[in-house]
mmCIF file of C-alpha atoms and ligand atoms in Angstrom:
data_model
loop_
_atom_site.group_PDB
_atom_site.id
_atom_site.type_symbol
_atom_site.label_atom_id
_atom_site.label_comp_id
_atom_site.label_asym_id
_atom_site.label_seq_id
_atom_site.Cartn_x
_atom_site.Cartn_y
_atom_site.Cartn_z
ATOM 1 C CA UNK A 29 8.044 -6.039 -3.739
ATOM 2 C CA UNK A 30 10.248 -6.004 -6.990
ATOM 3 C CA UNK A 31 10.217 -2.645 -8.987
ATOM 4 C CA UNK A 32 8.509 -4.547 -11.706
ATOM 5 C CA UNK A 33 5.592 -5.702 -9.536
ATOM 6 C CA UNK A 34 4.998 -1.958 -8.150
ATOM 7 C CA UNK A 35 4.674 -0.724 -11.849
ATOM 8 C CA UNK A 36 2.281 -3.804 -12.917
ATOM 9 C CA UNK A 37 0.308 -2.578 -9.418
ATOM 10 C CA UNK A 38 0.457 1.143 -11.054
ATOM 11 C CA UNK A 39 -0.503 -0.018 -14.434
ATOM 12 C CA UNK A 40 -3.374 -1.455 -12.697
ATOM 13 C CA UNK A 41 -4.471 1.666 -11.043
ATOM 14 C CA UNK A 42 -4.167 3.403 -14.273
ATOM 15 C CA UNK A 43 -6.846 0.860 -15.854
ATOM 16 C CA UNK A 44 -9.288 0.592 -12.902
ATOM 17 C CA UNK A 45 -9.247 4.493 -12.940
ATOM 18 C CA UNK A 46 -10.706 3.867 -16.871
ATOM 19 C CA UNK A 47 -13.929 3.120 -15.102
ATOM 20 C CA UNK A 48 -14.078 5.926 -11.968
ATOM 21 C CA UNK A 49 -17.360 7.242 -12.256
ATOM 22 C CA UNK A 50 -16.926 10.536 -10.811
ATOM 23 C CA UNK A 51 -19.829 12.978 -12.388
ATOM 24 C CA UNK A 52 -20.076 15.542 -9.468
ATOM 25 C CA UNK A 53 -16.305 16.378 -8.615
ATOM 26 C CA UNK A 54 -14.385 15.293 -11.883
ATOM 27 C CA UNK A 55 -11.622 14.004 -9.830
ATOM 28 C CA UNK A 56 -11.338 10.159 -11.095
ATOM 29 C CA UNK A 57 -9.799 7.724 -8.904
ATOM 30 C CA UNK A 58 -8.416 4.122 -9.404
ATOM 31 C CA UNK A 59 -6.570 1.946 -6.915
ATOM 32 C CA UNK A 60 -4.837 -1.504 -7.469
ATOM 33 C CA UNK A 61 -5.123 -3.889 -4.044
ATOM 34 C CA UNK A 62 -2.145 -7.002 -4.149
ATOM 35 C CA UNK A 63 -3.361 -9.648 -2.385
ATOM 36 C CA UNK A 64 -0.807 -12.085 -0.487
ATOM 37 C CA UNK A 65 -1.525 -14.444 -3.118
ATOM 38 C CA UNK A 66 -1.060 -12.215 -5.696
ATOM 39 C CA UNK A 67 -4.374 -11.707 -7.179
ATOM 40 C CA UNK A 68 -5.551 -7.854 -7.795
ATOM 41 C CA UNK A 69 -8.206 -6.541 -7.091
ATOM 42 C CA UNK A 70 -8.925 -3.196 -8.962
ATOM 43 C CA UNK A 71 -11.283 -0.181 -7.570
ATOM 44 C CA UNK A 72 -12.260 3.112 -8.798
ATOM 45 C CA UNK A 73 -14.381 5.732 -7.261
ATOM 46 C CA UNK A 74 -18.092 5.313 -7.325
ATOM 47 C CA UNK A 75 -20.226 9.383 -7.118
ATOM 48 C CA UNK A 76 -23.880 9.618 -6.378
ATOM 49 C CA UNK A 77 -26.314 12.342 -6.594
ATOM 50 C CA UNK A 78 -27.017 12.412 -2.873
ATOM 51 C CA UNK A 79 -22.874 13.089 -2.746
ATOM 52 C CA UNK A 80 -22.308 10.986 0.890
ATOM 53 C CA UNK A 81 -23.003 7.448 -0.533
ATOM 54 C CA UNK A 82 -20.104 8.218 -2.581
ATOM 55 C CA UNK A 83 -17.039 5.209 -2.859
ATOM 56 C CA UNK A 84 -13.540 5.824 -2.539
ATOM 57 C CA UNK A 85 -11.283 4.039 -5.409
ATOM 58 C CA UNK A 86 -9.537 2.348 -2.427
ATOM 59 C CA UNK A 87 -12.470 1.135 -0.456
ATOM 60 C CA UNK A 88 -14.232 -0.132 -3.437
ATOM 61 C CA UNK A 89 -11.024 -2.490 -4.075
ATOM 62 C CA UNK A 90 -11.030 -3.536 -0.817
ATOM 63 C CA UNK A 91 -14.490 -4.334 -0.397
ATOM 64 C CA UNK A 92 -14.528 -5.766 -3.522
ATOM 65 C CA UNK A 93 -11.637 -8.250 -2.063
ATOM 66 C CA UNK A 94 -13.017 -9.286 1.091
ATOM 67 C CA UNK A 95 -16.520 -9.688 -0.376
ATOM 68 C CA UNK A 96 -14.939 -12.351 -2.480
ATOM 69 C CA UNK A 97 -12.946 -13.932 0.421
ATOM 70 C CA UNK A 98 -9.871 -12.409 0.505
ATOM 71 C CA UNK A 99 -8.321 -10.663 3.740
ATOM 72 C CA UNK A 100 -4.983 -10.660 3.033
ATOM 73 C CA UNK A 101 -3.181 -7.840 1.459
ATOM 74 C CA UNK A 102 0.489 -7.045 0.981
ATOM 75 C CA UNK A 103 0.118 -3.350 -0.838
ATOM 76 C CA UNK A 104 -1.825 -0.687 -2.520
ATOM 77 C CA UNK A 105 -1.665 1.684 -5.488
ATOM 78 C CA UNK A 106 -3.643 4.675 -5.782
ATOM 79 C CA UNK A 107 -3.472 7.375 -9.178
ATOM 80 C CA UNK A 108 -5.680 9.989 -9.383
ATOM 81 C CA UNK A 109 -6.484 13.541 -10.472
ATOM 82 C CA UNK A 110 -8.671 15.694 -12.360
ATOM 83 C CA UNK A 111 -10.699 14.527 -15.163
ATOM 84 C CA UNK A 112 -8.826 13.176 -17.999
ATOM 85 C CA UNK A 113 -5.716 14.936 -17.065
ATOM 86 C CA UNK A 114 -2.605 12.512 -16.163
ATOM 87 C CA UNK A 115 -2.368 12.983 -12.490
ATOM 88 C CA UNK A 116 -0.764 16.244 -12.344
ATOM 89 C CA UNK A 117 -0.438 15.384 -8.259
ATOM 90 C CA UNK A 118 -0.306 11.560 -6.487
ATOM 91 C CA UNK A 119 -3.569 10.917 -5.069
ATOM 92 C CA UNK A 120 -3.725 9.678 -1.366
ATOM 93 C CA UNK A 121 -5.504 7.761 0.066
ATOM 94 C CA UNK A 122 -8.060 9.751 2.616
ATOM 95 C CA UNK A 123 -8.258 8.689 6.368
ATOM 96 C CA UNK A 124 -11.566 6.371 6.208
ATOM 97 C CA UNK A 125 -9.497 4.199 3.424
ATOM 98 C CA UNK A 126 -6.515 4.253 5.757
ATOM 99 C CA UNK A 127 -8.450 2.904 8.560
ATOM 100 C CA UNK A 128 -10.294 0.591 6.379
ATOM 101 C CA UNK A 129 -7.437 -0.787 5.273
ATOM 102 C CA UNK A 130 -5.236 -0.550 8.759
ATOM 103 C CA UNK A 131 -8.777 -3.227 9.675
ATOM 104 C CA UNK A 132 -6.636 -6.253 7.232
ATOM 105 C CA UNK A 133 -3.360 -5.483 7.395
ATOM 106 C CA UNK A 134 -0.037 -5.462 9.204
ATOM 107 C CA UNK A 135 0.576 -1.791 9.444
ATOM 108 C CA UNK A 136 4.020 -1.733 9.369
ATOM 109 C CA UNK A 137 4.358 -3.919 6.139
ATOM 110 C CA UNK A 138 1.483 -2.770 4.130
ATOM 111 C CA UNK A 139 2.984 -0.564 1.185
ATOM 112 C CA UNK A 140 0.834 2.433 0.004
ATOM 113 C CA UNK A 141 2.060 3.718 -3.159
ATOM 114 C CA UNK A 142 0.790 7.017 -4.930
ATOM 115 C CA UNK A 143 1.686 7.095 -8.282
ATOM 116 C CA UNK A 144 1.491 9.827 -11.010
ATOM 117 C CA UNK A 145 2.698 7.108 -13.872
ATOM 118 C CA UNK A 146 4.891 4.037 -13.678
ATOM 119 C CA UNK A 147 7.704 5.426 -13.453
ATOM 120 C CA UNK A 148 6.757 8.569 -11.080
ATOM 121 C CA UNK A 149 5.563 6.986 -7.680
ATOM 122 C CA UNK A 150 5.950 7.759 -4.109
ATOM 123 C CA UNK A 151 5.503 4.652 -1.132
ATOM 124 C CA UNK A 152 4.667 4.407 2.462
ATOM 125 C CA UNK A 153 4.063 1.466 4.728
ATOM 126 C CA UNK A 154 0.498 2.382 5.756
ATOM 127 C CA UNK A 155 1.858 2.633 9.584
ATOM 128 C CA UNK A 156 3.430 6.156 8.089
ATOM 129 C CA UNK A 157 0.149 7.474 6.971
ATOM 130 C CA UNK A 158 -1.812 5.993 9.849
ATOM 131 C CA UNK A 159 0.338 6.564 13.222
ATOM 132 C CA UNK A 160 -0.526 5.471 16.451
ATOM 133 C CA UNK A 161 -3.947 4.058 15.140
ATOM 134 C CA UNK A 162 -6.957 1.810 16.119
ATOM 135 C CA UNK A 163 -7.547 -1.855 15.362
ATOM 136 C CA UNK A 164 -9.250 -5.119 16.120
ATOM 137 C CA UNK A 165 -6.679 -5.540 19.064
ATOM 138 C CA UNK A 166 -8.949 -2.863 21.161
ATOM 139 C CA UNK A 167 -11.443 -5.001 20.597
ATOM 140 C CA UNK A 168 -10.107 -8.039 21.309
HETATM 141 N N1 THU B 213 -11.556 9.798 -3.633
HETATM 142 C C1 THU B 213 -11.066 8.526 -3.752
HETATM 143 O O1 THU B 213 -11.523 7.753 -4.591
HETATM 144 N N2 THU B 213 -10.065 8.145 -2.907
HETATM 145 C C2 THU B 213 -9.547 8.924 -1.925
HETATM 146 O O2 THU B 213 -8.801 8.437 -1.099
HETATM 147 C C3 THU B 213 -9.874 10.353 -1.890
HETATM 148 C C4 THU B 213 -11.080 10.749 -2.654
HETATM 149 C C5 THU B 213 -12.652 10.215 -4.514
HETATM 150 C C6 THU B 213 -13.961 10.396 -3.829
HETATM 151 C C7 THU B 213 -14.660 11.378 -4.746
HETATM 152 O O3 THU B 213 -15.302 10.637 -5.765
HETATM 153 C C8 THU B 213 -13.533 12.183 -5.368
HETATM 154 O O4 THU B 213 -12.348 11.453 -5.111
HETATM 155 C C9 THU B 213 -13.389 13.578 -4.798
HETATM 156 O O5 THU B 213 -13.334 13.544 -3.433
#
C-alpha cells in the first residue's frame, strides 16, 4: 500500500466515524475496509439500549462488505476515541473484530492500521494482533 492510499483509508475512517452512533459509552468509532478491488467499505459503531447487540465500527464494515459480495480484503483502518475529541489514543480493533476479520483474510498480509489523524498512524499485519489463531482450515 502507497502512503497516499493509507491516508485516503484514514480519511475514510475519519468520515464513517461522522456517523458512530455511540449514545451509552461516548466512545465513537469508524473503520475504513480496502477491498482487493479497491472499493471501501466504511463502518462505524452501532450502541443499543440492551448494550450486547451493540456493533463494532470494524465488524459493521465488514459485514457490510460481504453482505454485498465482497470477501476479499487487503487492509483496515480504525480511528476512534471519546466523543468529539480527535482521538487522543489509536483505537484497536478488539479480539471478536480480529477474528472476524482473520475469517477473510490472509493473516500475514492483511494491514491493520490505527490512526489518530492522517498523518499519525500506527500498522500491523493482522497475524501480529491475532497470533497463533483459528480459521476455516480447522474446519476444513
Ligand atoms: N468499539 C468499536 O467500534 N470497535 C472496537 O474494536 C472496540 C470497541 C466500540 C463498541 C462500543 O460502541 C464502544 O466502542 C465502546 O466499547
Amino acid at each position: 500500500m502507497t502512503e497516499q492510499q493509507k491516508k485516503q483509508l484514514i480519511r475514510e475512517a475519519l468520515l464513517a466515524r461522522e456517523n458512530s452512533y455511540s449514545p451509552y459509552s461516548g466512545y465513537r468509532v469508524g473503520a475504513a475496509l480496502l477491498a482487493e478491488d479497491g472499493r471501501i467499505f466504511r463502518g462505524c459503531n452501532i450502541e443499543n439500549a440492551a448494550y450486547t447487540p451493540t456493533n463494532c465500527a470494524e465488524r459493521t464494515a465488514v459485514f457490510k462488505a460481504v453482505s454485498e459480495g465482497c470477501r476479499t480484503f487487503q487492509a483496515i483502518a480504525v480511528v476512534g476515541g471519546k466523543e468529539e475529541k480527535p482521538s487522543g489514543d489509536y483505537a484497536y480493533p478488539c479480539g471478536v473484530c480480529r477474528q472476524v476479520l482473520r475469517e477473510f483474510v490472509e493473516v500475514s498480509q492483511f494491514v491493520v492500521i490505527c490512526a489518530r489523524s492522517e498523518e499519525d498512524y500506527r500498522e500491523w499485519t493482522l497475524g501480529e494482533l491475532l497470533p497463533e489463531s483459528f480459521g476455516p482450515a480447522q474446519l476444513a
